[in-house]
Amino acid sequence: MPAEARSDGRIVIVGASLAGLRAAETLRDEGFSGELTLVGEEPHPPYDRPPLTKQVLLGRVRADDVGLPRRRAVEARWKLGVRASGLDLYGKKVLLANGEQLPFDRLLIATGTRARPWPDPDAARLDGVFTVRTRDDAGRLAERFAAGPRRVLVIGAGFTGSEIASACRERGIEVTVAERGPAPLVGALGGTLGAFAARMQRAHGVDLRCGVTVTGLKGADGRLTGAELSDGGRIDADIAVIALGAVRNTEWLAGSGLAAGPRGVACDAGCRAFDMYGIVTDDIFVAGDVARFPHPLFEYQMLSLEHWGNAVAQAEVAAHNMISSGPHRRPHLTVPAFWSSQFGLNIKSIGVPTFSDQVVVAQGSPEEGRLVAVYGYRGRVTAAVSVNRAKWLEHYRRLIETAAPFPPGPGAADRPESAEPVPSDVPDPKVLSHGPTVALTGHLPDRRLTLVRPGG
Amino acid sequence: MSTETLFHRIADYASRPDPYPLYAELREHGVVRQDDGSYLVGTYDEIAALLHDPRISSDRRLRTVPDPLGPGQDDVPPAFIGLDDPEHDRLRRLTMRPFGPPHSPGRIDALRDEISRIAGELADGFGGDGKRIDIVDDFAYPLPVTVICRLLGVPTEDEPRFRAWSDTIVAGFDSTPGEDPEQRVRSATEARRAMALYLGELAESRRGHPSDDMLSALVNDEAPEGRMNRIELMTTSVLLLIAGHETTVNLITNGVLTLLRHPDALARLRDDPALMPQAVEELLRYEPPVQMLPQRTPLADVEVSGVTVPQGAPLILVLAAGNRDPLRFAEPDRFDITRPDNQHLGFGSGVHSCFGAPLARIETQIALTTLLHRLGDLRLVEDPPPYRTNPVLRGPRHLVVEPRA
């Protein structure tokens, strides 16, 4: 194929949220003049999800006021409120649930994730049981919060669950958080930050139960009344929020021949999708939460990121590569980063904290509610997490990018007296109960073990 | 010439109109050690990294090598610009509460109308046709001073008093060779103390009588971090008043000077005023009002482009040199008001990044827009204009313009 720009033809983007919109804008910005179609399962134009568990649940912003700002006009055909149901790689067509077929020259898959549902579908249908992924979810839950529930049960203490618990406390609502792991946020940030988060939640009056699972949701007359816990305990609650992580929206690609599965759609560093044989396609691209891509800073392991910033950066690279060829294509190499606000604190992460064996509090004082924790893997810096110290992270980004030695050297301002590394206690990615916001979907090199059963 | 004396050559008053060739020389050598044991850095990436490096202190009291700025001002502690975390962060947070987000997100934006009115009134005073105007004395100085006084709650009629103090304090940072640094620093210390007492008394008079100004908020509001003590309140108020005084005047004046030197850019801005915010960013890159940060000191030996800067050595980050680094900016010596990806160092970066930046931005945008609309075709009476002596806070002392005949 000649190395020329491909600025015409038909492009279909499946997924009309952050990644889909930013990709469409980038395509037009970079001169794509062909036919552009966006398909979105939700009826709403693209909106911003981070406020849903923050300002919307606090009642400060209405759920229908979270539309994403537009960078430019995209002159696209919008197919909203209709789900993509299949992909025909041979015929180069996207099949829609309403029977329509969309032929394409190039396709971007940006279908993202949905909330992992409660495993018992009958209990999940009880009035008072919620998940929070869409603006409709958040709008309904905010109404319930405003009505003053007796107690909210949050199941799962990842970032979503913790932010919801924080919103409850800020609104003066009693809340119980049930977490299967040893502490909140442990799946994403490991033991040290998990212990910090547990103290923070309890200090704000959260009834935090760690090391327990919810074995059943109880209802009467179709309404939730409470839940039973694995330790024999019972919680009376009129609202339960299921915050057990996300499921990647890849079912529509089953049988398509793409390398798509529960961990996402695999692609190369240039966002080009792999087919099921591991051969890279040249006309199918992936971006956002649904993508799995290799990252050189993390030993080329496949990463799946549920990060706002990654959706934007990856969409921009994918869009650029869709209309470029050969050496004009760019790799997606952004250092992963995400933030959360909860319990009056700003938490920001850079790098991949779960790609670590040790962690050290390099700056600040956890007791005084400020810190920078630096993560290392085999003697090099791989991540940093700040609490109320986001401005320091730029320095650690440089350390991550240059694979600087871990632990970082002396001399940092506000350095704690004992800055000794401890084990990072991140969970094995293979046994995660609910997705961390960064999932390593390969294997850590030093944990590539073969289990040999001793002969009988 | 030896790079060991580069700082002296930059500080030399003869270099004031155009220090940029010296900055290019600095960039060529990366990190340059001076004969007094201080170090200069002038390349963009290195400056940006050092501005974010937690091992780089802003507290001059931690210097172990003789300080080119002269002895520290021991008896009055530094304001947060000269402190490290956690103290810096606590004071900056407390000061931010009545100034910007998250507690006062609309504060600065709400000043737009008043700034426009003040700028308009100053322009009304320019007098009739054919008259010469000094952009500095008639406009660029009184505008930000009036605004900062209003914001802090300082009576404008006291302006002559604190103008004198401010001049003396800023001269304390002025390391013009050949002057007696002891005397200069002693005068600066006295001026700073006098200004601190004045502002401290003003703030105390508001205790229990809150009004809509920052001094009142700082003395009355209760934050989770507590309240500032009397000394902290004084040093912070002095910092805000001086910073509001000495920097924006240069930005506005440099703006007028640069636009008059680039008539094409000026014409474009007249046609399309929506370009003004971008133009001000380019101005902050091209002629930054704070040319360098002379206060930094490593807390440990730090390697910068292969040179080890020892712990305790004075480290001078030349922002204006980084802003013209060709490795970061294409055609860096070209003034381009539509320059894309313009992440300049004009406001510094990192934890000490300019506190007043949002105010400086809108003041300068409004000031230049007002002048573009009020003034016809102008010419510079003298180019280059006479400069202030200070090499750090660099800008014209006067900028006389007159209508083109």
PDB file of N, CA, C and O in Angstrom, chain A residues 359-403:
ATOM      1  N   VAL A 359       6.811  -0.189  47.906  1.00  0.00           N
ATOM      2  CA  VAL A 359       6.280   1.171  47.921  1.00  0.00           C
ATOM      3  C   VAL A 359       6.942   1.924  49.066  1.00  0.00           C
ATOM      4  O   VAL A 359       7.305   1.328  50.081  1.00  0.00           O
ATOM      5  N   VAL A 360       7.151   3.231  48.871  1.00  0.00           N
ATOM      6  CA  VAL A 360       7.716   4.050  49.940  1.00  0.00           C
ATOM      7  C   VAL A 360       6.969   5.385  49.974  1.00  0.00           C
ATOM      8  O   VAL A 360       6.608   5.917  48.919  1.00  0.00           O
ATOM      9  N   VAL A 361       6.694   5.867  51.178  1.00  0.00           N
ATOM     10  CA  VAL A 361       6.129   7.205  51.293  1.00  0.00           C
ATOM     11  C   VAL A 361       7.304   8.174  51.175  1.00  0.00           C
ATOM     12  O   VAL A 361       8.108   8.312  52.091  1.00  0.00           O
ATOM     13  N   ALA A 362       7.444   8.792  50.001  1.00  0.00           N
ATOM     14  CA  ALA A 362       8.631   9.590  49.708  1.00  0.00           C
ATOM     15  C   ALA A 362       8.507  11.020  50.203  1.00  0.00           C
ATOM     16  O   ALA A 362       9.505  11.690  50.443  1.00  0.00           O
ATOM     17  N   GLN A 363       7.277  11.512  50.320  1.00  0.00           N
ATOM     18  CA  GLN A 363       7.058  12.885  50.785  1.00  0.00           C
ATOM     19  C   GLN A 363       5.766  12.932  51.572  1.00  0.00           C
ATOM     20  O   GLN A 363       4.845  12.146  51.330  1.00  0.00           O
ATOM     21  N   GLY A 364       5.700  13.889  52.487  1.00  0.00           N
ATOM     22  CA  GLY A 364       4.455  14.161  53.181  1.00  0.00           C
ATOM     23  C   GLY A 364       4.294  13.373  54.462  1.00  0.00           C
ATOM     24  O   GLY A 364       5.245  12.806  54.990  1.00  0.00           O
ATOM     25  N   SER A 365       3.070  13.357  54.939  1.00  0.00           N
ATOM     26  CA  SER A 365       2.767  12.738  56.211  1.00  0.00           C
ATOM     27  C   SER A 365       1.363  12.171  56.139  1.00  0.00           C
ATOM     28  O   SER A 365       0.394  12.927  56.096  1.00  0.00           O
ATOM     29  N   PRO A 366       1.248  10.831  56.062  1.00  0.00           N
ATOM     30  CA  PRO A 366      -0.093  10.236  55.997  1.00  0.00           C
ATOM     31  C   PRO A 366      -0.966  10.690  57.167  1.00  0.00           C
ATOM     32  O   PRO A 366      -2.170  10.921  56.992  1.00  0.00           O
ATOM     33  N   GLU A 367      -0.368  10.868  58.340  1.00  0.00           N
ATOM     34  CA  GLU A 367      -1.140  11.280  59.524  1.00  0.00           C
ATOM     35  C   GLU A 367      -1.760  12.656  59.299  1.00  0.00           C
ATOM     36  O   GLU A 367      -2.829  12.958  59.815  1.00  0.00           O
ATOM     37  N   GLU A 368      -1.057  13.498  58.551  1.00  0.00           N
ATOM     38  CA  GLU A 368      -1.580  14.849  58.328  1.00  0.00           C
ATOM     39  C   GLU A 368      -2.318  14.974  56.997  1.00  0.00           C
ATOM     40  O   GLU A 368      -2.602  16.085  56.528  1.00  0.00           O
ATOM     41  N   GLY A 369      -2.591  13.820  56.358  1.00  0.00           N
ATOM     42  CA  GLY A 369      -3.455  13.830  55.183  1.00  0.00           C
ATOM     43  C   GLY A 369      -2.792  14.327  53.915  1.00  0.00           C
ATOM     44  O   GLY A 369      -3.451  14.853  53.030  1.00  0.00           O
ATOM     45  N   ARG A 370      -1.468  14.183  53.801  1.00  0.00           N
ATOM     46  CA  ARG A 370      -0.810  14.548  52.553  1.00  0.00           C
ATOM     47  C   ARG A 370       0.351  13.586  52.350  1.00  0.00           C
ATOM     48  O   ARG A 370       1.049  13.240  53.302  1.00  0.00           O
ATOM     49  N   LEU A 371       0.538  13.136  51.132  1.00  0.00           N
ATOM     50  CA  LEU A 371       1.659  12.228  50.895  1.00  0.00           C
ATOM     51  C   LEU A 371       1.884  12.024  49.407  1.00  0.00           C
ATOM     52  O   LEU A 371       1.006  12.272  48.580  1.00  0.00           O
ATOM     53  N   VAL A 372       3.105  11.581  49.093  1.00  0.00           N
ATOM     54  CA  VAL A 372       3.398  11.008  47.783  1.00  0.00           C
ATOM     55  C   VAL A 372       3.980   9.631  48.044  1.00  0.00           C
ATOM     56  O   VAL A 372       4.996   9.509  48.741  1.00  0.00           O
ATOM     57  N   ALA A 373       3.299   8.586  47.571  1.00  0.00           N
ATOM     58  CA  ALA A 373       3.817   7.223  47.682  1.00  0.00           C
ATOM     59  C   ALA A 373       4.420   6.853  46.340  1.00  0.00           C
ATOM     60  O   ALA A 373       3.806   7.081  45.293  1.00  0.00           O
ATOM     61  N   VAL A 374       5.644   6.330  46.377  1.00  0.00           N
ATOM     62  CA  VAL A 374       6.327   5.959  45.141  1.00  0.00           C
ATOM     63  C   VAL A 374       6.443   4.440  45.094  1.00  0.00           C
ATOM     64  O   VAL A 374       6.799   3.810  46.097  1.00  0.00           O
ATOM     65  N   TYR A 375       6.107   3.869  43.941  1.00  0.00           N
ATOM     66  CA  TYR A 375       6.103   2.426  43.768  1.00  0.00           C
ATOM     67  C   TYR A 375       7.289   2.009  42.927  1.00  0.00           C
ATOM     68  O   TYR A 375       7.657   2.695  41.963  1.00  0.00           O
ATOM     69  N   GLY A 376       7.892   0.863  43.292  1.00  0.00           N
ATOM     70  CA  GLY A 376       9.018   0.355  42.531  1.00  0.00           C
ATOM     71  C   GLY A 376       8.823  -1.095  42.159  1.00  0.00           C
ATOM     72  O   GLY A 376       8.117  -1.841  42.839  1.00  0.00           O
ATOM     73  N   TYR A 377       9.419  -1.463  41.031  1.00  0.00           N
ATOM     74  CA  TYR A 377       9.412  -2.870  40.647  1.00  0.00           C
ATOM     75  C   TYR A 377      10.840  -3.258  40.289  1.00  0.00           C
ATOM     76  O   TYR A 377      11.437  -2.660  39.380  1.00  0.00           O
ATOM     77  N   ARG A 378      11.388  -4.192  41.026  1.00  0.00           N
ATOM     78  CA  ARG A 378      12.754  -4.653  40.796  1.00  0.00           C
ATOM     79  C   ARG A 378      13.741  -3.494  40.706  1.00  0.00           C
ATOM     80  O   ARG A 378      14.539  -3.397  39.766  1.00  0.00           O
ATOM     81  N   GLY A 379      13.595  -2.569  41.638  1.00  0.00           N
ATOM     82  CA  GLY A 379      14.589  -1.518  41.752  1.00  0.00           C
ATOM     83  C   GLY A 379      14.427  -0.340  40.810  1.00  0.00           C
ATOM     84  O   GLY A 379      15.341   0.461  40.667  1.00  0.00           O
ATOM     85  N   ARG A 380      13.283  -0.240  40.152  1.00  0.00           N
ATOM     86  CA  ARG A 380      13.066   0.983  39.377  1.00  0.00           C
ATOM     87  C   ARG A 380      11.671   1.535  39.651  1.00  0.00           C
ATOM     88  O   ARG A 380      10.761   0.794  40.030  1.00  0.00           O
ATOM     89  N   VAL A 381      11.541   2.850  39.458  1.00  0.00           N
ATOM     90  CA  VAL A 381      10.281   3.520  39.782  1.00  0.00           C
ATOM     91  C   VAL A 381       9.249   3.226  38.695  1.00  0.00           C
ATOM     92  O   VAL A 381       9.521   3.406  37.507  1.00  0.00           O
ATOM     93  N   THR A 382       8.065   2.766  39.109  1.00  0.00           N
ATOM     94  CA  THR A 382       7.032   2.442  38.118  1.00  0.00           C
ATOM     95  C   THR A 382       5.734   3.214  38.323  1.00  0.00           C
ATOM     96  O   THR A 382       4.874   3.208  37.439  1.00  0.00           O
ATOM     97  N   ALA A 383       5.566   3.849  39.490  1.00  0.00           N
ATOM     98  CA  ALA A 383       4.307   4.572  39.733  1.00  0.00           C
ATOM     99  C   ALA A 383       4.473   5.504  40.920  1.00  0.00           C
ATOM    100  O   ALA A 383       5.416   5.358  41.714  1.00  0.00           O
ATOM    101  N   ALA A 384       3.563   6.460  41.031  1.00  0.00           N
ATOM    102  CA  ALA A 384       3.506   7.315  42.218  1.00  0.00           C
ATOM    103  C   ALA A 384       2.060   7.715  42.425  1.00  0.00           C
ATOM    104  O   ALA A 384       1.311   7.899  41.466  1.00  0.00           O
ATOM    105  N   VAL A 385       1.680   7.826  43.682  1.00  0.00           N
ATOM    106  CA  VAL A 385       0.315   8.229  44.027  1.00  0.00           C
ATOM    107  C   VAL A 385       0.408   9.363  45.034  1.00  0.00           C
ATOM    108  O   VAL A 385       1.139   9.264  46.018  1.00  0.00           O
ATOM    109  N   SER A 386      -0.311  10.449  44.764  1.00  0.00           N
ATOM    110  CA  SER A 386      -0.291  11.570  45.699  1.00  0.00           C
ATOM    111  C   SER A 386      -1.647  11.712  46.370  1.00  0.00           C
ATOM    112  O   SER A 386      -2.679  11.391  45.788  1.00  0.00           O
ATOM    113  N   VAL A 387      -1.610  12.184  47.591  1.00  0.00           N
ATOM    114  CA  VAL A 387      -2.819  12.605  48.284  1.00  0.00           C
ATOM    115  C   VAL A 387      -2.622  14.083  48.609  1.00  0.00           C
ATOM    116  O   VAL A 387      -1.674  14.443  49.318  1.00  0.00           O
ATOM    117  N   ASN A 388      -3.465  14.928  48.055  1.00  0.00           N
ATOM    118  CA  ASN A 388      -3.363  16.391  48.215  1.00  0.00           C
ATOM    119  C   ASN A 388      -1.987  16.947  47.841  1.00  0.00           C
ATOM    120  O   ASN A 388      -1.551  17.958  48.398  1.00  0.00           O
ATOM    121  N   ARG A 389      -1.285  16.305  46.944  1.00  0.00           N
ATOM    122  CA  ARG A 389       0.022  16.776  46.506  1.00  0.00           C
ATOM    123  C   ARG A 389       0.212  16.524  45.010  1.00  0.00           C
ATOM    124  O   ARG A 389       1.283  16.149  44.566  1.00  0.00           O
ATOM    125  N   ALA A 390      -0.847  16.736  44.224  1.00  0.00           N
ATOM    126  CA  ALA A 390      -0.792  16.387  42.807  1.00  0.00           C
ATOM    127  C   ALA A 390       0.325  17.127  42.072  1.00  0.00           C
ATOM    128  O   ALA A 390       0.894  16.617  41.114  1.00  0.00           O
ATOM    129  N   LYS A 391       0.668  18.327  42.530  1.00  0.00           N
ATOM    130  CA  LYS A 391       1.672  19.101  41.797  1.00  0.00           C
ATOM    131  C   LYS A 391       3.052  18.470  41.840  1.00  0.00           C
ATOM    132  O   LYS A 391       3.905  18.789  41.016  1.00  0.00           O
ATOM    133  N   TRP A 392       3.290  17.606  42.817  1.00  0.00           N
ATOM    134  CA  TRP A 392       4.609  16.969  42.854  1.00  0.00           C
ATOM    135  C   TRP A 392       4.736  15.847  41.828  1.00  0.00           C
ATOM    136  O   TRP A 392       5.832  15.377  41.549  1.00  0.00           O
ATOM    137  N   LEU A 393       3.621  15.367  41.286  1.00  0.00           N
ATOM    138  CA  LEU A 393       3.690  14.126  40.516  1.00  0.00           C
ATOM    139  C   LEU A 393       4.488  14.246  39.227  1.00  0.00           C
ATOM    140  O   LEU A 393       5.031  13.268  38.731  1.00  0.00           O
ATOM    141  N   GLU A 394       4.541  15.448  38.665  1.00  0.00           N
ATOM    142  CA  GLU A 394       5.284  15.648  37.428  1.00  0.00           C
ATOM    143  C   GLU A 394       6.719  15.127  37.554  1.00  0.00           C
ATOM    144  O   GLU A 394       7.271  14.521  36.635  1.00  0.00           O
ATOM    145  N   HIS A 395       7.316  15.378  38.710  1.00  0.00           N
ATOM    146  CA  HIS A 395       8.676  14.892  38.951  1.00  0.00           C
ATOM    147  C   HIS A 395       8.731  13.369  38.868  1.00  0.00           C
ATOM    148  O   HIS A 395       9.630  12.793  38.243  1.00  0.00           O
ATOM    149  N   TYR A 396       7.750  12.721  39.473  1.00  0.00           N
ATOM    150  CA  TYR A 396       7.767  11.262  39.491  1.00  0.00           C
ATOM    151  C   TYR A 396       7.429  10.691  38.114  1.00  0.00           C
ATOM    152  O   TYR A 396       7.863   9.604  37.771  1.00  0.00           O
ATOM    153  N   ARG A 397       6.648  11.437  37.327  1.00  0.00           N
ATOM    154  CA  ARG A 397       6.406  11.004  35.948  1.00  0.00           C
ATOM    155  C   ARG A 397       7.736  10.878  35.202  1.00  0.00           C
ATOM    156  O   ARG A 397       7.986   9.916  34.490  1.00  0.00           O
ATOM    157  N   ARG A 398       8.598  11.860  35.414  1.00  0.00           N
ATOM    158  CA  ARG A 398       9.918  11.802  34.775  1.00  0.00           C
ATOM    159  C   ARG A 398      10.702  10.586  35.262  1.00  0.00           C
ATOM    160  O   ARG A 398      11.393   9.929  34.485  1.00  0.00           O
ATOM    161  N   LEU A 399      10.616  10.301  36.563  1.00  0.00           N
ATOM    162  CA  LEU A 399      11.326   9.135  37.086  1.00  0.00           C
ATOM    163  C   LEU A 399      10.790   7.852  36.447  1.00  0.00           C
ATOM    164  O   LEU A 399      11.558   6.947  36.111  1.00  0.00           O
ATOM    165  N   ILE A 400       9.465   7.771  36.275  1.00  0.00           N
ATOM    166  CA  ILE A 400       8.872   6.575  35.666  1.00  0.00           C
ATOM    167  C   ILE A 400       9.344   6.458  34.211  1.00  0.00           C
ATOM    168  O   ILE A 400       9.777   5.406  33.763  1.00  0.00           O
ATOM    169  N   GLU A 401       9.286   7.572  33.494  1.00  0.00           N
ATOM    170  CA  GLU A 401       9.650   7.549  32.069  1.00  0.00           C
ATOM    171  C   GLU A 401      11.109   7.180  31.851  1.00  0.00           C
ATOM    172  O   GLU A 401      11.468   6.636  30.813  1.00  0.00           O
ATOM    173  N   THR A 402      11.959   7.512  32.830  1.00  0.00           N
ATOM    174  CA  THR A 402      13.378   7.225  32.656  1.00  0.00           C
ATOM    175  C   THR A 402      13.793   5.979  33.425  1.00  0.00           C
ATOM    176  O   THR A 402      14.986   5.711  33.564  1.00  0.00           O
ATOM    177  N   ALA A 403      12.815   5.200  33.925  1.00  0.00           N
ATOM    178  CA  ALA A 403      13.097   3.992  34.695  1.00  0.00           C
ATOM    179  C   ALA A 403      14.137   4.278  35.774  1.00  0.00           C
ATOM    180  O   ALA A 403      15.114   3.547  35.941  1.00  0.00           O
TER     181      ALA A 403
END
